[in-house]
PDB file of N, CA, C and O in Angstrom:
ATOM      1  N   UNK A 180       9.733  33.643  11.973  1.00 80.00           N
ATOM      2  CA  UNK A 180       9.791  32.553  11.013  1.00 80.00           C
ATOM      3  C   UNK A 180      10.316  31.311  11.732  1.00 80.00           C
ATOM      4  O   UNK A 180      11.357  31.355  12.381  1.00 80.00           O
ATOM      5  N   UNK A 181       9.584  30.232  11.604  1.00 93.00           N
ATOM      6  CA  UNK A 181      10.029  28.956  12.163  1.00 93.00           C
ATOM      7  C   UNK A 181      10.799  28.231  11.062  1.00 93.00           C
ATOM      8  O   UNK A 181      10.234  27.921  10.017  1.00 93.00           O
ATOM      9  N   UNK A 182      12.090  27.972  11.275  1.00 94.00           N
ATOM     10  CA  UNK A 182      12.882  27.323  10.223  1.00 94.00           C
ATOM     11  C   UNK A 182      12.482  25.862   9.997  1.00 94.00           C
ATOM     12  O   UNK A 182      11.931  25.210  10.890  1.00 94.00           O
ATOM     13  N   UNK A 183      12.777  25.368   8.819  1.00 95.00           N
ATOM     14  CA  UNK A 183      12.452  23.987   8.456  1.00 95.00           C
ATOM     15  C   UNK A 183      13.219  22.962   9.276  1.00 95.00           C
ATOM     16  O   UNK A 183      12.878  21.783   9.261  1.00 95.00           O
ATOM     17  N   UNK A 184      14.238  23.386   9.997  1.00 97.00           N
ATOM     18  CA  UNK A 184      15.008  22.460  10.827  1.00 97.00           C
ATOM     19  C   UNK A 184      14.298  22.132  12.146  1.00 97.00           C
ATOM     20  O   UNK A 184      14.683  21.191  12.835  1.00 97.00           O
ATOM     21  N   UNK A 185      13.247  22.877  12.482  1.00 98.00           N
ATOM     22  CA  UNK A 185      12.508  22.647  13.723  1.00 98.00           C
ATOM     23  C   UNK A 185      11.571  21.459  13.546  1.00 98.00           C
ATOM     24  O   UNK A 185      10.827  21.381  12.570  1.00 98.00           O
ATOM     25  N   UNK A 186      11.618  20.528  14.511  1.00 98.00           N
ATOM     26  CA  UNK A 186      10.746  19.358  14.451  1.00 98.00           C
ATOM     27  C   UNK A 186       9.734  19.330  15.588  1.00 98.00           C
ATOM     28  O   UNK A 186       8.765  18.584  15.526  1.00 98.00           O
ATOM     29  N   UNK A 187       9.973  20.122  16.638  1.00 98.00           N
ATOM     30  CA  UNK A 187       9.077  20.119  17.797  1.00 98.00           C
ATOM     31  C   UNK A 187       8.976  21.524  18.372  1.00 98.00           C
ATOM     32  O   UNK A 187       9.985  22.222  18.494  1.00 98.00           O
ATOM     33  N   UNK A 188       7.769  21.938  18.710  1.00 97.00           N
ATOM     34  CA  UNK A 188       7.552  23.231  19.366  1.00 97.00           C
ATOM     35  C   UNK A 188       7.194  22.933  20.815  1.00 97.00           C
ATOM     36  O   UNK A 188       6.168  22.317  21.096  1.00 97.00           O
ATOM     37  N   UNK A 189       8.070  23.350  21.720  1.00 97.00           N
ATOM     38  CA  UNK A 189       7.965  22.989  23.131  1.00 97.00           C
ATOM     39  C   UNK A 189       6.987  23.888  23.889  1.00 97.00           C
ATOM     40  O   UNK A 189       6.518  24.906  23.373  1.00 97.00           O
ATOM     41  N   UNK A 190       6.723  23.505  25.141  1.00 95.00           N
ATOM     42  CA  UNK A 190       5.774  24.251  25.967  1.00 95.00           C
ATOM     43  C   UNK A 190       6.216  25.698  26.149  1.00 95.00           C
ATOM     44  O   UNK A 190       7.388  25.987  26.310  1.00 95.00           O
ATOM     45  N   UNK A 191       5.250  26.581  26.059  1.00 95.00           N
ATOM     46  CA  UNK A 191       5.407  28.031  26.235  1.00 95.00           C
ATOM     47  C   UNK A 191       6.326  28.681  25.203  1.00 95.00           C
ATOM     48  O   UNK A 191       6.784  29.802  25.407  1.00 95.00           O
ATOM     49  N   UNK A 192       6.608  28.001  24.091  1.00 96.00           N
ATOM     50  CA  UNK A 192       7.471  28.576  23.055  1.00 96.00           C
ATOM     51  C   UNK A 192       6.932  29.916  22.568  1.00 96.00           C
ATOM     52  O   UNK A 192       7.693  30.837  22.270  1.00 96.00           O
ATOM     53  N   UNK A 193       5.617  30.021  22.504  1.00 95.00           N
ATOM     54  CA  UNK A 193       4.969  31.263  22.088  1.00 95.00           C
ATOM     55  C   UNK A 193       3.980  31.719  23.154  1.00 95.00           C
ATOM     56  O   UNK A 193       3.005  32.398  22.858  1.00 95.00           O
ATOM     57  N   UNK A 194       4.243  31.362  24.398  1.00 92.00           N
ATOM     58  CA  UNK A 194       3.358  31.727  25.495  1.00 92.00           C
ATOM     59  C   UNK A 194       3.299  33.227  25.702  1.00 92.00           C
ATOM     60  O   UNK A 194       4.305  33.927  25.570  1.00 92.00           O
ATOM     61  N   UNK A 195       2.119  33.727  25.992  1.00 92.00           N
ATOM     62  CA  UNK A 195       1.885  35.156  26.258  1.00 92.00           C
ATOM     63  C   UNK A 195       2.234  36.062  25.086  1.00 92.00           C
ATOM     64  O   UNK A 195       2.549  37.237  25.285  1.00 92.00           O
ATOM     65  N   UNK A 196       2.193  35.555  23.877  1.00 93.00           N
ATOM     66  CA  UNK A 196       2.457  36.377  22.686  1.00 93.00           C
ATOM     67  C   UNK A 196       1.141  36.983  22.211  1.00 93.00           C
ATOM     68  O   UNK A 196       0.519  36.495  21.259  1.00 93.00           O
ATOM     69  N   UNK A 197       0.717  38.038  22.883  1.00 91.00           N
ATOM     70  CA  UNK A 197      -0.574  38.649  22.569  1.00 91.00           C
ATOM     71  C   UNK A 197      -0.648  39.217  21.161  1.00 91.00           C
ATOM     72  O   UNK A 197      -1.730  39.339  20.595  1.00 91.00           O
ATOM     73  N   UNK A 198       0.474  39.580  20.574  1.00 93.00           N
ATOM     74  CA  UNK A 198       0.488  40.129  19.227  1.00 93.00           C
ATOM     75  C   UNK A 198       0.429  39.078  18.135  1.00 93.00           C
ATOM     76  O   UNK A 198       0.313  39.400  16.957  1.00 93.00           O
ATOM     77  N   UNK A 199       0.485  37.820  18.525  1.00 95.00           N
ATOM     78  CA  UNK A 199       0.479  36.721  17.562  1.00 95.00           C
ATOM     79  C   UNK A 199      -0.957  36.331  17.237  1.00 95.00           C
ATOM     80  O   UNK A 199      -1.711  35.925  18.109  1.00 95.00           O
ATOM     81  N   UNK A 200      -1.357  36.510  15.971  1.00 96.00           N
ATOM     82  CA  UNK A 200      -2.716  36.105  15.598  1.00 96.00           C
ATOM     83  C   UNK A 200      -2.729  35.058  14.496  1.00 96.00           C
ATOM     84  O   UNK A 200      -3.737  34.425  14.253  1.00 96.00           O
ATOM     85  N   UNK A 201      -1.592  34.869  13.834  1.00 96.00           N
ATOM     86  CA  UNK A 201      -1.468  33.845  12.804  1.00 96.00           C
ATOM     87  C   UNK A 201      -0.019  33.362  12.798  1.00 96.00           C
ATOM     88  O   UNK A 201       0.892  34.149  13.033  1.00 96.00           O
ATOM     89  N   UNK A 202       0.164  32.068  12.585  1.00 97.00           N
ATOM     90  CA  UNK A 202       1.520  31.518  12.562  1.00 97.00           C
ATOM     91  C   UNK A 202       1.604  30.461  11.471  1.00 97.00           C
ATOM     92  O   UNK A 202       0.647  29.720  11.236  1.00 97.00           O
ATOM     93  N   UNK A 203       2.731  30.441  10.777  1.00 97.00           N
ATOM     94  CA  UNK A 203       2.989  29.423   9.760  1.00 97.00           C
ATOM     95  C   UNK A 203       3.922  28.382  10.363  1.00 97.00           C
ATOM     96  O   UNK A 203       4.978  28.718  10.893  1.00 97.00           O
ATOM     97  N   UNK A 204       3.508  27.134  10.304  1.00 97.00           N
ATOM     98  CA  UNK A 204       4.288  26.039  10.874  1.00 97.00           C
ATOM     99  C   UNK A 204       4.766  25.153   9.727  1.00 97.00           C
ATOM    100  O   UNK A 204       3.953  24.640   8.953  1.00 97.00           O
ATOM    101  N   UNK A 205       6.095  24.969   9.625  1.00 97.00           N
ATOM    102  CA  UNK A 205       6.612  24.174   8.502  1.00 97.00           C
ATOM    103  C   UNK A 205       6.270  22.696   8.637  1.00 97.00           C
ATOM    104  O   UNK A 205       5.970  22.200   9.725  1.00 97.00           O
ATOM    105  N   UNK A 206       6.342  22.000   7.521  1.00 97.00           N
ATOM    106  CA  UNK A 206       6.015  20.574   7.472  1.00 97.00           C
ATOM    107  C   UNK A 206       6.976  19.735   8.317  1.00 97.00           C
ATOM    108  O   UNK A 206       6.634  18.632   8.754  1.00 97.00           O
ATOM    109  N   UNK A 207       8.157  20.271   8.603  1.00 98.00           N
ATOM    110  CA  UNK A 207       9.142  19.543   9.408  1.00 98.00           C
ATOM    111  C   UNK A 207       8.689  19.344  10.849  1.00 98.00           C
ATOM    112  O   UNK A 207       9.170  18.433  11.528  1.00 98.00           O
ATOM    113  N   UNK A 208       7.749  20.162  11.324  1.00 98.00           N
ATOM    114  CA  UNK A 208       7.263  20.046  12.701  1.00 98.00           C
ATOM    115  C   UNK A 208       6.338  18.838  12.801  1.00 98.00           C
ATOM    116  O   UNK A 208       5.318  18.759  12.122  1.00 98.00           O
ATOM    117  N   UNK A 209       6.728  17.903  13.665  1.00 97.00           N
ATOM    118  CA  UNK A 209       5.941  16.682  13.836  1.00 97.00           C
ATOM    119  C   UNK A 209       5.378  16.561  15.249  1.00 97.00           C
ATOM    120  O   UNK A 209       4.795  15.538  15.600  1.00 97.00           O
ATOM    121  N   UNK A 210       5.555  17.611  16.045  1.00 97.00           N
ATOM    122  CA  UNK A 210       5.001  17.623  17.389  1.00 97.00           C
ATOM    123  C   UNK A 210       4.923  19.029  17.937  1.00 97.00           C
ATOM    124  O   UNK A 210       5.807  19.848  17.685  1.00 97.00           O
ATOM    125  N   UNK A 211       3.851  19.305  18.661  1.00 97.00           N
ATOM    126  CA  UNK A 211       3.656  20.604  19.303  1.00 97.00           C
ATOM    127  C   UNK A 211       3.126  20.328  20.703  1.00 97.00           C
ATOM    128  O   UNK A 211       2.096  19.664  20.860  1.00 97.00           O
ATOM    129  N   UNK A 212       3.836  20.831  21.702  1.00 96.00           N
ATOM    130  CA  UNK A 212       3.395  20.658  23.079  1.00 96.00           C
ATOM    131  C   UNK A 212       2.053  21.364  23.264  1.00 96.00           C
ATOM    132  O   UNK A 212       1.810  22.423  22.691  1.00 96.00           O
ATOM    133  N   UNK A 213       1.173  20.784  24.060  1.00 92.00           N
ATOM    134  CA  UNK A 213      -0.167  21.349  24.253  1.00 92.00           C
ATOM    135  C   UNK A 213      -0.144  22.751  24.843  1.00 92.00           C
ATOM    136  O   UNK A 213      -1.113  23.501  24.699  1.00 92.00           O
ATOM    137  N   UNK A 214       0.946  23.150  25.473  1.00 94.00           N
ATOM    138  CA  UNK A 214       1.050  24.492  26.056  1.00 94.00           C
ATOM    139  C   UNK A 214       1.943  25.429  25.238  1.00 94.00           C
ATOM    140  O   UNK A 214       2.329  26.490  25.714  1.00 94.00           O
ATOM    141  N   UNK A 215       2.257  25.058  24.015  1.00 96.00           N
ATOM    142  CA  UNK A 215       3.150  25.871  23.184  1.00 96.00           C
ATOM    143  C   UNK A 215       2.630  27.283  22.971  1.00 96.00           C
ATOM    144  O   UNK A 215       3.411  28.235  22.888  1.00 96.00           O
ATOM    145  N   UNK A 216       1.324  27.434  22.899  1.00 95.00           N
ATOM    146  CA  UNK A 216       0.720  28.742  22.646  1.00 95.00           C
ATOM    147  C   UNK A 216      -0.094  29.237  23.841  1.00 95.00           C
ATOM    148  O   UNK A 216      -1.007  30.041  23.698  1.00 95.00           O
ATOM    149  N   UNK A 217       0.255  28.767  25.043  1.00 94.00           N
ATOM    150  CA  UNK A 217      -0.455  29.112  26.267  1.00 94.00           C
ATOM    151  C   UNK A 217      -0.567  30.636  26.426  1.00 94.00           C
ATOM    152  O   UNK A 217       0.420  31.351  26.337  1.00 94.00           O
ATOM    153  N   UNK A 218      -1.773  31.110  26.622  1.00 93.00           N
ATOM    154  CA  UNK A 218      -2.080  32.529  26.852  1.00 93.00           C
ATOM    155  C   UNK A 218      -1.768  33.434  25.665  1.00 93.00           C
ATOM    156  O   UNK A 218      -1.665  34.646  25.824  1.00 93.00           O
ATOM    157  N   UNK A 219      -1.602  32.874  24.480  1.00 94.00           N
ATOM    158  CA  UNK A 219      -1.497  33.685  23.260  1.00 94.00           C
ATOM    159  C   UNK A 219      -2.927  33.898  22.774  1.00 94.00           C
ATOM    160  O   UNK A 219      -3.395  33.275  21.827  1.00 94.00           O
ATOM    161  N   UNK A 220      -3.616  34.798  23.472  1.00 94.00           N
ATOM    162  CA  UNK A 220      -5.068  34.905  23.358  1.00 94.00           C
ATOM    163  C   UNK A 220      -5.564  35.355  21.990  1.00 94.00           C
ATOM    164  O   UNK A 220      -6.730  35.148  21.666  1.00 94.00           O
ATOM    165  N   UNK A 221      -4.720  35.962  21.184  1.00 96.00           N
ATOM    166  CA  UNK A 221      -5.163  36.438  19.875  1.00 96.00           C
ATOM    167  C   UNK A 221      -4.844  35.475  18.733  1.00 96.00           C
ATOM    168  O   UNK A 221      -5.208  35.741  17.588  1.00 96.00           O
ATOM    169  N   UNK A 222      -4.166  34.378  19.036  1.00 96.00           N
ATOM    170  CA  UNK A 222      -3.857  33.399  17.991  1.00 96.00           C
ATOM    171  C   UNK A 222      -5.132  32.673  17.578  1.00 96.00           C
ATOM    172  O   UNK A 222      -5.791  32.047  18.394  1.00 96.00           O
ATOM    173  N   UNK A 223      -5.480  32.816  16.311  1.00 97.00           N
ATOM    174  CA  UNK A 223      -6.689  32.183  15.801  1.00 97.00           C
ATOM    175  C   UNK A 223      -6.427  31.276  14.608  1.00 97.00           C
ATOM    176  O   UNK A 223      -7.235  30.407  14.315  1.00 97.00           O
ATOM    177  N   UNK A 224      -5.284  31.490  13.925  1.00 97.00           N
ATOM    178  CA  UNK A 224      -5.058  30.814  12.653  1.00 97.00           C
ATOM    179  C   UNK A 224      -3.665  30.220  12.568  1.00 97.00           C
ATOM    180  O   UNK A 224      -2.682  30.866  12.930  1.00 97.00           O
ATOM    181  N   UNK A 225      -3.614  28.996  12.073  1.00 97.00           N
ATOM    182  CA  UNK A 225      -2.348  28.321  11.802  1.00 97.00           C
ATOM    183  C   UNK A 225      -2.297  28.004  10.319  1.00 97.00           C
ATOM    184  O   UNK A 225      -3.241  27.458   9.759  1.00 97.00           O
ATOM    185  N   UNK A 226      -1.160  28.379   9.691  1.00 97.00           N
ATOM    186  CA  UNK A 226      -0.926  28.053   8.291  1.00 97.00           C
ATOM    187  C   UNK A 226       0.059  26.895   8.222  1.00 97.00           C
ATOM    188  O   UNK A 226       0.964  26.792   9.052  1.00 97.00           O
ATOM    189  N   UNK A 227      -0.135  26.029   7.239  1.00 97.00           N
ATOM    190  CA  UNK A 227       0.787  24.917   7.056  1.00 97.00           C
ATOM    191  C   UNK A 227       0.419  24.109   5.843  1.00 97.00           C
ATOM    192  O   UNK A 227      -0.526  24.424   5.116  1.00 97.00           O
ATOM    193  N   UNK A 228       1.173  23.062   5.627  1.00 97.00           N
ATOM    194  CA  UNK A 228       0.950  22.169   4.489  1.00 97.00           C
ATOM    195  C   UNK A 228      -0.248  21.270   4.799  1.00 97.00           C
ATOM    196  O   UNK A 228      -0.364  20.738   5.908  1.00 97.00           O
ATOM    197  N   UNK A 229      -1.136  21.131   3.835  1.00 98.00           N
ATOM    198  CA  UNK A 229      -2.299  20.251   4.003  1.00 98.00           C
ATOM    199  C   UNK A 229      -1.834  18.845   4.328  1.00 98.00           C
ATOM    200  O   UNK A 229      -0.896  18.328   3.725  1.00 98.00           O
ATOM    201  N   UNK A 230      -2.459  18.233   5.322  1.00 97.00           N
ATOM    202  CA  UNK A 230      -2.116  16.887   5.740  1.00 97.00           C
ATOM    203  C   UNK A 230      -0.960  16.807   6.721  1.00 97.00           C
ATOM    204  O   UNK A 230      -0.592  15.723   7.155  1.00 97.00           O
ATOM    205  N   UNK A 231      -0.399  17.952   7.085  1.00 97.00           N
ATOM    206  CA  UNK A 231       0.738  17.971   8.000  1.00 97.00           C
ATOM    207  C   UNK A 231       0.280  17.946   9.457  1.00 97.00           C
ATOM    208  O   UNK A 231      -0.912  18.068   9.759  1.00 97.00           O
ATOM    209  N   UNK A 232       1.245  17.817  10.354  1.00 97.00           N
ATOM    210  CA  UNK A 232       0.926  17.851  11.787  1.00 97.00           C
ATOM    211  C   UNK A 232       0.313  19.191  12.167  1.00 97.00           C
ATOM    212  O   UNK A 232      -0.545  19.255  13.047  1.00 97.00           O
ATOM    213  N   UNK A 233       0.736  20.267  11.497  1.00 97.00           N
ATOM    214  CA  UNK A 233       0.170  21.593  11.780  1.00 97.00           C
ATOM    215  C   UNK A 233      -1.338  21.586  11.578  1.00 97.00           C
ATOM    216  O   UNK A 233      -2.088  22.169  12.378  1.00 97.00           O
ATOM    217  N   UNK A 234      -1.814  20.929  10.537  1.00 98.00           N
ATOM    218  CA  UNK A 234      -3.246  20.853  10.287  1.00 98.00           C
ATOM    219  C   UNK A 234      -3.947  20.047  11.383  1.00 98.00           C
ATOM    220  O   UNK A 234      -4.983  20.466  11.900  1.00 98.00           O
ATOM    221  N   UNK A 235      -3.369  18.929  11.744  1.00 97.00           N
ATOM    222  CA  UNK A 235      -3.943  18.098  12.806  1.00 97.00           C
ATOM    223  C   UNK A 235      -4.020  18.871  14.114  1.00 97.00           C
ATOM    224  O   UNK A 235      -5.042  18.863  14.798  1.00 97.00           O
ATOM    225  N   UNK A 236      -2.937  19.562  14.461  1.00 97.00           N
ATOM    226  CA  UNK A 236      -2.895  20.341  15.703  1.00 97.00           C
ATOM    227  C   UNK A 236      -3.939  21.451  15.681  1.00 97.00           C
ATOM    228  O   UNK A 236      -4.661  21.661  16.658  1.00 97.00           O
ATOM    229  N   UNK A 237      -4.024  22.166  14.562  1.00 97.00           N
ATOM    230  CA  UNK A 237      -4.987  23.271  14.452  1.00 97.00           C
ATOM    231  C   UNK A 237      -6.407  22.763  14.651  1.00 97.00           C
ATOM    232  O   UNK A 237      -7.177  23.334  15.441  1.00 97.00           O
ATOM    233  N   UNK A 238      -6.758  21.717  13.954  1.00 97.00           N
ATOM    234  CA  UNK A 238      -8.120  21.195  14.036  1.00 97.00           C
ATOM    235  C   UNK A 238      -8.432  20.629  15.419  1.00 97.00           C
ATOM    236  O   UNK A 238      -9.542  20.772  15.908  1.00 97.00           O
ATOM    237  N   UNK A 239      -7.452  20.027  16.059  1.00 96.00           N
ATOM    238  CA  UNK A 239      -7.661  19.443  17.386  1.00 96.00           C
ATOM    239  C   UNK A 239      -7.768  20.485  18.491  1.00 96.00           C
ATOM    240  O   UNK A 239      -8.264  20.200  19.572  1.00 96.00           O
ATOM    241  N   UNK A 240      -7.275  21.689  18.210  1.00 95.00           N
ATOM    242  CA  UNK A 240      -7.217  22.714  19.239  1.00 95.00           C
ATOM    243  C   UNK A 240      -8.050  23.949  18.924  1.00 95.00           C
ATOM    244  O   UNK A 240      -7.903  24.988  19.578  1.00 95.00           O
ATOM    245  N   UNK A 241      -8.925  23.847  17.932  1.00 95.00           N
ATOM    246  CA  UNK A 241      -9.874  24.916  17.652  1.00 95.00           C
ATOM    247  C   UNK A 241      -9.342  26.102  16.882  1.00 95.00           C
ATOM    248  O   UNK A 241      -9.954  27.171  16.872  1.00 95.00           O
ATOM    249  N   UNK A 242      -8.193  25.945  16.219  1.00 97.00           N
ATOM    250  CA  UNK A 242      -7.660  27.021  15.390  1.00 97.00           C
ATOM    251  C   UNK A 242      -8.146  26.862  13.960  1.00 97.00           C
ATOM    252  O   UNK A 242      -8.355  25.747  13.484  1.00 97.00           O
ATOM    253  N   UNK A 243      -8.271  27.962  13.270  1.00 98.00           N
ATOM    254  CA  UNK A 243      -8.542  27.926  11.836  1.00 98.00           C
ATOM    255  C   UNK A 243      -7.258  27.483  11.143  1.00 98.00           C
ATOM    256  O   UNK A 243      -6.172  27.943  11.497  1.00 98.00           O
ATOM    257  N   UNK A 244      -7.361  26.587  10.162  1.00 98.00           N
ATOM    258  CA  UNK A 244      -6.193  26.133   9.417  1.00 98.00           C
ATOM    259  C   UNK A 244      -6.294  26.628   7.993  1.00 98.00           C
ATOM    260  O   UNK A 244      -7.334  26.503   7.342  1.00 98.00           O
ATOM    261  N   UNK A 245      -5.166  27.171   7.495  1.00 98.00           N
ATOM    262  CA  UNK A 245      -5.071  27.598   6.103  1.00 98.00           C
ATOM    263  C   UNK A 245      -3.919  26.843   5.466  1.00 98.00           C
ATOM    264  O   UNK A 245      -2.775  26.926   5.931  1.00 98.00           O
ATOM    265  N   UNK A 246      -4.219  26.098   4.415  1.00 98.00           N
ATOM    266  CA  UNK A 246      -3.190  25.355   3.692  1.00 98.00           C
ATOM    267  C   UNK A 246      -2.380  26.311   2.828  1.00 98.00           C
ATOM    268  O   UNK A 246      -2.937  27.166   2.143  1.00 98.00           O
ATOM    269  N   UNK A 247      -1.062  26.164   2.894  1.00 92.00           N
ATOM    270  CA  UNK A 247      -0.179  27.007   2.074  1.00 92.00           C
ATOM    271  C   UNK A 247       0.674  26.138   1.179  1.00 92.00           C
ATOM    272  O   UNK A 247       0.792  24.963   1.359  1.00 92.00           O
TER     273      UNK A 247
END
């Protein structure tokens, strides 16, 4: 669980997390390093608030986005 106090997800924060296939990113996150999910080969879906940075990041990086 990513707490609402997190505003930035840094490089390799979830790197090599092969078991990660979906992640929920809170609206408080306003930045995600381009390598935050490096080599997390099974990650396909990001959940978040519609219109949030999570949605922008998902769409820009080829992930499926689900609004929650």
